[in-house]
Amino acid sequence: MVIFNKKYFIMLLSILTLSFLLVACGGDDEEGTDEGNTGEEDTGEGSEDAAGDFEEDSWQFVTEELQGEVQYEYAAEFANRISEKTGGAITVEPLEYGSLGSSVDQAQLLQQGGVQLAAMSPGFTGGQVQDGQIFSLHYFFPSDQEQVQEILTNSEALNQDLRAKYEEHSISPLSYWTEGEMAWTSNVGIESPSDWEGLNMRVQESPLMRESYDAYGATVQALDWGELYTALDRETVDAQENPIFFIESASFHEVQDTVTISHHNNYVAMTTANTEWYNGLDENVKQVVDETVEEMQEWVFEEQLSQNEAGLEAIEADTDNPTEIIELDEDQIAEFREVAEPVHQYYRDEVEGIDQAIFDKLQEEIAEVMGE
Ligand code: 6CS
């Protein structure tokens, strides 16, 4: 009995060992097959294997803002996500404002392919891409930022038709997003259109911005934001518009007595790629870029929201530089609208090179989102 058991035990051990070896070999085979499948179906999301699917590359992503500000933080987050999705094969270097010249220089650099990616404000190419000036119209987009984001994300007029216009100039807007509502800063405290009389307003390089402020009776001066603090301090310009986070971050409130919450417009930024570079990307890389840009819409919405909230709190808490915050009421806004709305029609009917179909389509899309 004991002997049988010993034999039986040895036999059983042999069978188990053999089975283990067979399973192990079979397992290897199966794993090999799985790996093959995974490789083919890999979405590229963060796996080490993803590196094998992507050739090593490095891109530059230039922004018009400094570290900590919305555009730069966007580029940094984008860089992290691209690196993660490509298993570290592709690195993206975020660049802050000033590292490659002025905002206009940066736009030109993107167009020439000197950088692959840029966060770009339409205001700096308004002279070239006439239709991009639609973002300069006052009281055209809603004031509700959720609605603005919905329009920017889903609009066909913007994401297809306007994109095609930009692409004629080697700029591919992959997405449009809001950096928040813009407010006016000044020393006079702007509460009605007549308060603009005699003020010199700082604008970006967009001819339509001139028309918008001309309608209120102001003069305008195009200036890069890097020169704006000094210009306001020396009173060579009297007023400017920007989202609250940027007013605080660039310290414009230190050299201006008032901030007017006017609800007149939003600060729209675009994630852009050089068109020839983007079109030449391998399909799997293009897919990762598109997917990341899409995901970033929600991320950047939350980012601007928290930066704008923090900016307002910081301005209010800055007792060394007291700033009066004026919020326009409905009647005051109606006064501004009355003067601003004819500029919409002027833009549509008079500005040379405008595609009226884009204006009409976008106007309809806006009305739909606003439930009008
Ligand atoms: O006013 C400007 O020119 C700057 N404002 C913002 C919010 N971002 C960069 C831009 O160049």
CSV table of N, CA, C and O in Angstrom, one decimal, residues 147-217:
chain,number,residue,atom,x,y,z
A,147,GLN,N,-22.4,77.6,-22.6
A,147,GLN,CA,-22.9,77.7,-24.0
A,147,GLN,C,-21.8,78.1,-25.0
A,147,GLN,O,-21.8,77.5,-26.1
A,148,VAL,N,-20.9,79.0,-24.6
A,148,VAL,CA,-19.8,79.4,-25.5
A,148,VAL,C,-19.0,78.1,-25.8
A,148,VAL,O,-18.7,77.9,-27.0
A,149,GLN,N,-18.7,77.4,-24.8
A,149,GLN,CA,-17.9,76.2,-25.0
A,149,GLN,C,-18.6,75.1,-25.9
A,149,GLN,O,-17.9,74.5,-26.7
A,150,GLU,N,-19.9,75.0,-25.7
A,150,GLU,CA,-20.7,74.1,-26.5
A,150,GLU,C,-20.6,74.5,-28.0
A,150,GLU,O,-20.4,73.7,-28.9
A,151,ILE,N,-20.7,75.8,-28.2
A,151,ILE,CA,-20.7,76.3,-29.6
A,151,ILE,C,-19.3,76.1,-30.2
A,151,ILE,O,-19.1,75.6,-31.3
A,152,LEU,N,-18.2,76.5,-29.4
A,152,LEU,CA,-16.9,76.4,-29.9
A,152,LEU,C,-16.5,74.9,-30.2
A,152,LEU,O,-15.8,74.6,-31.2
A,153,THR,N,-17.0,74.0,-29.4
A,153,THR,CA,-16.7,72.6,-29.6
A,153,THR,C,-17.4,72.0,-30.8
A,153,THR,O,-16.9,71.2,-31.5
A,154,ASN,N,-18.7,72.3,-30.9
A,154,ASN,CA,-19.5,71.6,-31.9
A,154,ASN,C,-19.8,72.3,-33.2
A,154,ASN,O,-20.4,71.7,-34.1
A,155,SER,N,-19.6,73.6,-33.2
A,155,SER,CA,-20.0,74.4,-34.4
A,155,SER,C,-19.3,73.9,-35.7
A,155,SER,O,-18.1,73.8,-35.8
A,156,GLU,N,-20.2,73.6,-36.7
A,156,GLU,CA,-19.6,73.2,-38.0
A,156,GLU,C,-19.0,74.4,-38.7
A,156,GLU,O,-18.0,74.3,-39.4
A,157,ALA,N,-19.7,75.6,-38.5
A,157,ALA,CA,-19.2,76.8,-39.1
A,157,ALA,C,-17.7,77.1,-38.7
A,157,ALA,O,-16.9,77.5,-39.5
A,158,LEU,N,-17.4,76.8,-37.5
A,158,LEU,CA,-16.1,77.0,-37.0
A,158,LEU,C,-15.1,75.9,-37.3
A,158,LEU,O,-14.0,76.0,-37.8
A,159,ASN,N,-15.6,74.7,-36.9
A,159,ASN,CA,-14.7,73.5,-37.0
A,159,ASN,C,-14.5,72.9,-38.4
A,159,ASN,O,-13.5,72.2,-38.6
A,160,GLN,N,-15.4,73.3,-39.3
A,160,GLN,CA,-15.1,72.9,-40.7
A,160,GLN,C,-14.9,74.1,-41.6
A,160,GLN,O,-13.8,74.2,-42.2
A,161,ASP,N,-15.8,75.0,-41.6
A,161,ASP,CA,-15.7,76.1,-42.6
A,161,ASP,C,-14.6,77.1,-42.3
A,161,ASP,O,-13.8,77.4,-43.2
A,162,LEU,N,-14.6,77.5,-41.1
A,162,LEU,CA,-13.6,78.5,-40.7
A,162,LEU,C,-12.2,77.8,-40.7
A,162,LEU,O,-11.2,78.4,-41.1
A,163,ARG,N,-12.2,76.6,-40.2
A,163,ARG,CA,-10.9,75.8,-40.3
A,163,ARG,C,-10.3,75.8,-41.7
A,163,ARG,O,-9.1,76.0,-41.9
A,164,ALA,N,-11.2,75.6,-42.7
A,164,ALA,CA,-10.7,75.6,-44.1
A,164,ALA,C,-10.1,76.9,-44.5
A,164,ALA,O,-9.1,77.0,-45.2
A,165,LYS,N,-10.7,78.0,-44.0
A,165,LYS,CA,-10.1,79.4,-44.3
A,165,LYS,C,-8.7,79.5,-43.7
A,165,LYS,O,-7.8,80.1,-44.3
A,166,TYR,N,-8.6,79.1,-42.4
A,166,TYR,CA,-7.3,79.2,-41.8
A,166,TYR,C,-6.3,78.3,-42.5
A,166,TYR,O,-5.1,78.6,-42.6
A,167,GLU,N,-6.7,77.1,-43.0
A,167,GLU,CA,-5.8,76.2,-43.6
A,167,GLU,C,-5.2,76.8,-44.9
A,167,GLU,O,-4.1,76.4,-45.3
A,168,GLU,N,-5.9,77.7,-45.5
A,168,GLU,CA,-5.3,78.4,-46.7
A,168,GLU,C,-4.1,79.2,-46.3
A,168,GLU,O,-3.3,79.5,-47.2
A,169,HIS,N,-3.9,79.4,-45.0
A,169,HIS,CA,-2.8,80.1,-44.5
A,169,HIS,C,-1.9,79.2,-43.7
A,169,HIS,O,-1.1,79.7,-42.8
A,170,SER,N,-2.0,77.9,-43.9
A,170,SER,CA,-1.1,76.9,-43.2
A,170,SER,C,-1.4,76.8,-41.7
A,170,SER,O,-0.5,76.3,-40.9
A,171,ILE,N,-2.5,77.3,-41.2
A,171,ILE,CA,-2.9,77.2,-39.8
A,171,ILE,C,-4.1,76.2,-39.7
A,171,ILE,O,-5.1,76.5,-40.3
A,172,SER,N,-3.9,75.1,-39.0
A,172,SER,CA,-5.1,74.2,-38.8
A,172,SER,C,-5.6,74.3,-37.4
A,172,SER,O,-4.9,73.9,-36.4
A,173,PRO,N,-6.7,75.0,-37.2
A,173,PRO,CA,-7.3,75.1,-35.9
A,173,PRO,C,-7.9,73.7,-35.5
A,173,PRO,O,-8.9,73.3,-36.1
A,174,LEU,N,-7.3,73.0,-34.6
A,174,LEU,CA,-7.8,71.7,-34.2
A,174,LEU,C,-8.9,71.8,-33.2
A,174,LEU,O,-9.7,70.9,-33.1
A,175,SER,N,-8.9,72.9,-32.5
A,175,SER,CA,-10.1,73.2,-31.6
A,175,SER,C,-10.1,74.7,-31.2
A,175,SER,O,-9.1,75.4,-31.4
A,176,TYR,N,-11.3,75.1,-30.8
A,176,TYR,CA,-11.5,76.4,-30.3
A,176,TYR,C,-11.9,76.3,-28.8
A,176,TYR,O,-12.8,75.4,-28.5
A,177,TRP,N,-11.5,77.1,-27.9
A,177,TRP,CA,-11.9,77.1,-26.5
A,177,TRP,C,-11.9,78.5,-25.9
A,177,TRP,O,-11.2,79.4,-26.4
A,178,THR,N,-12.7,78.6,-24.8
A,178,THR,CA,-12.8,79.9,-24.2
A,178,THR,C,-11.8,80.0,-23.0
A,178,THR,O,-11.6,79.0,-22.3
A,179,GLU,N,-11.2,81.2,-22.9
A,179,GLU,CA,-10.4,81.5,-21.7
A,179,GLU,C,-11.2,82.3,-20.7
A,179,GLU,O,-10.6,82.9,-19.8
A,180,GLY,N,-12.5,82.4,-21.0
A,180,GLY,CA,-13.4,83.2,-20.1
A,180,GLY,C,-13.9,84.5,-20.7
A,180,GLY,O,-13.4,84.9,-21.8
A,181,GLU,N,-14.8,85.1,-20.0
A,181,GLU,CA,-15.4,86.4,-20.5
A,181,GLU,C,-14.3,87.4,-20.4
A,181,GLU,O,-13.6,87.4,-19.4
A,182,MET,N,-14.3,88.4,-21.3
A,182,MET,CA,-13.4,89.5,-21.2
A,182,MET,C,-14.0,90.6,-20.4
A,182,MET,O,-15.2,90.8,-20.5
A,183,ALA,N,-13.2,91.3,-19.6
A,183,ALA,CA,-13.7,92.5,-18.9
A,183,ALA,C,-12.9,93.7,-19.4
A,183,ALA,O,-11.8,93.5,-20.0
A,184,TRP,N,-13.4,94.9,-19.3
A,184,TRP,CA,-12.7,96.1,-19.6
A,184,TRP,C,-12.0,96.7,-18.4
A,184,TRP,O,-12.6,96.8,-17.3
A,185,THR,N,-10.8,97.1,-18.5
A,185,THR,CA,-10.1,97.9,-17.4
A,185,THR,C,-9.9,99.3,-17.9
A,185,THR,O,-9.6,99.5,-19.1
A,186,SER,N,-10.0,100.2,-17.0
A,186,SER,CA,-9.7,101.7,-17.3
A,186,SER,C,-9.6,102.4,-16.0
A,186,SER,O,-9.8,101.9,-14.9
A,187,ASN,N,-9.3,103.7,-16.1
A,187,ASN,CA,-9.3,104.6,-14.9
A,187,ASN,C,-10.6,105.3,-14.8
A,187,ASN,O,-10.9,105.9,-13.7
A,188,VAL,N,-11.4,105.3,-15.9
A,188,VAL,CA,-12.6,106.1,-15.8
A,188,VAL,C,-13.8,105.3,-15.3
A,188,VAL,O,-14.8,105.9,-14.8
A,189,GLY,N,-13.8,104.0,-15.3
A,189,GLY,CA,-15.0,103.2,-14.9
A,189,GLY,C,-16.0,103.2,-16.0
A,189,GLY,O,-16.9,104.0,-16.0
A,190,ILE,N,-15.9,102.3,-16.9
A,190,ILE,CA,-16.8,102.3,-18.1
A,190,ILE,C,-18.1,101.7,-17.7
A,190,ILE,O,-18.2,100.5,-17.3
A,191,GLU,N,-19.2,102.5,-17.9
A,191,GLU,CA,-20.5,102.1,-17.6
A,191,GLU,C,-21.5,102.3,-18.7
A,191,GLU,O,-22.6,101.7,-18.7
A,192,SER,N,-21.1,103.2,-19.7
A,192,SER,CA,-22.0,103.4,-20.8
A,192,SER,C,-21.1,103.7,-22.0
A,192,SER,O,-19.9,104.1,-21.9
A,193,PRO,N,-21.7,103.5,-23.3
A,193,PRO,CA,-20.8,103.7,-24.5
A,193,PRO,C,-20.1,105.1,-24.5
A,193,PRO,O,-19.0,105.2,-24.9
A,194,SER,N,-20.8,106.1,-23.9
A,194,SER,CA,-20.2,107.4,-24.0
A,194,SER,C,-19.0,107.6,-23.1
A,194,SER,O,-18.1,108.4,-23.3
A,195,ASP,N,-18.8,106.6,-22.1
A,195,ASP,CA,-17.6,106.7,-21.3
A,195,ASP,C,-16.3,106.4,-22.2
A,195,ASP,O,-15.2,106.6,-21.7
A,196,TRP,N,-16.5,105.8,-23.3
A,196,TRP,CA,-15.4,105.5,-24.2
A,196,TRP,C,-14.8,106.7,-25.0
A,196,TRP,O,-13.7,106.7,-25.5
A,197,GLU,N,-15.6,107.8,-25.0
A,197,GLU,CA,-15.2,109.0,-25.7
A,197,GLU,C,-13.8,109.4,-25.3
A,197,GLU,O,-13.6,109.6,-24.1
A,198,GLY,N,-12.9,109.5,-26.2
A,198,GLY,CA,-11.6,110.1,-25.9
A,198,GLY,C,-10.6,109.0,-25.3
A,198,GLY,O,-9.5,109.4,-25.1
A,199,LEU,N,-11.1,107.8,-25.1
A,199,LEU,CA,-10.2,106.8,-24.6
A,199,LEU,C,-9.4,106.1,-25.7
A,199,LEU,O,-9.9,105.9,-26.8
A,200,ASN,N,-8.1,105.8,-25.4
A,200,ASN,CA,-7.3,105.1,-26.4
A,200,ASN,C,-7.3,103.6,-25.9
A,200,ASN,O,-6.7,103.3,-24.9
A,201,MET,N,-7.9,102.7,-26.7
A,201,MET,CA,-8.0,101.3,-26.3
A,201,MET,C,-7.0,100.5,-27.0
A,201,MET,O,-6.7,100.6,-28.2
A,202,ARG,N,-6.4,99.6,-26.2
A,202,ARG,CA,-5.4,98.7,-26.7
A,202,ARG,C,-6.1,97.5,-27.4
A,202,ARG,O,-7.0,96.9,-26.8
A,203,VAL,N,-5.7,97.2,-28.6
A,203,VAL,CA,-6.3,96.0,-29.3
A,203,VAL,C,-5.2,95.1,-29.9
A,203,VAL,O,-4.1,95.5,-29.9
A,204,GLN,N,-5.6,93.9,-30.3
A,204,GLN,CA,-4.7,93.0,-31.0
A,204,GLN,C,-4.7,93.5,-32.5
A,204,GLN,O,-5.5,94.3,-32.9
A,205,GLU,N,-3.9,92.7,-33.3
A,205,GLU,CA,-3.8,93.1,-34.7
A,205,GLU,C,-5.0,92.8,-35.6
A,205,GLU,O,-4.8,92.1,-36.6
A,206,SER,N,-6.2,93.2,-35.2
A,206,SER,CA,-7.3,92.8,-36.0
A,206,SER,C,-8.1,94.0,-36.4
A,206,SER,O,-8.6,94.7,-35.5
A,207,PRO,N,-8.3,94.3,-37.7
A,207,PRO,CA,-9.0,95.5,-38.1
A,207,PRO,C,-10.4,95.6,-37.6
A,207,PRO,O,-10.8,96.7,-37.3
A,208,LEU,N,-11.0,94.5,-37.3
A,208,LEU,CA,-12.4,94.6,-36.9
A,208,LEU,C,-12.5,95.1,-35.4
A,208,LEU,O,-13.5,95.7,-35.0
A,209,MET,N,-11.4,94.9,-34.6
A,209,MET,CA,-11.4,95.4,-33.3
A,209,MET,C,-11.5,96.9,-33.3
A,209,MET,O,-12.1,97.6,-32.5
A,210,ARG,N,-10.9,97.5,-34.3
A,210,ARG,CA,-10.9,99.0,-34.5
A,210,ARG,C,-12.4,99.4,-34.7
A,210,ARG,O,-12.8,100.3,-34.0
A,211,GLU,N,-13.1,98.7,-35.5
A,211,GLU,CA,-14.5,99.0,-35.8
A,211,GLU,C,-15.4,98.9,-34.5
A,211,GLU,O,-16.2,99.8,-34.2
A,212,SER,N,-15.1,97.9,-33.7
A,212,SER,CA,-15.9,97.7,-32.5
A,212,SER,C,-15.8,98.8,-31.6
A,212,SER,O,-16.7,99.3,-31.0
A,213,TYR,N,-14.5,99.3,-31.4
A,213,TYR,CA,-14.3,100.4,-30.4
A,213,TYR,C,-14.6,101.7,-31.0
A,213,TYR,O,-14.9,102.7,-30.3
A,214,ASP,N,-14.4,101.8,-32.3
A,214,ASP,CA,-14.8,103.1,-33.0
A,214,ASP,C,-16.2,103.4,-32.8
A,214,ASP,O,-16.6,104.5,-32.6
A,215,ALA,N,-17.0,102.3,-32.8
A,215,ALA,CA,-18.5,102.5,-32.6
A,215,ALA,C,-18.8,103.2,-31.3
A,215,ALA,O,-19.8,103.9,-31.2
A,216,TYR,N,-18.0,102.9,-30.3
A,216,TYR,CA,-18.2,103.5,-28.9
A,216,TYR,C,-17.6,104.9,-28.9
A,216,TYR,O,-17.7,105.6,-27.8
A,217,GLY,N,-16.8,105.3,-29.9
A,217,GLY,CA,-16.2,106.6,-29.9
A,217,GLY,C,-14.7,106.6,-29.3
A,217,GLY,O,-14.1,107.6,-29.1
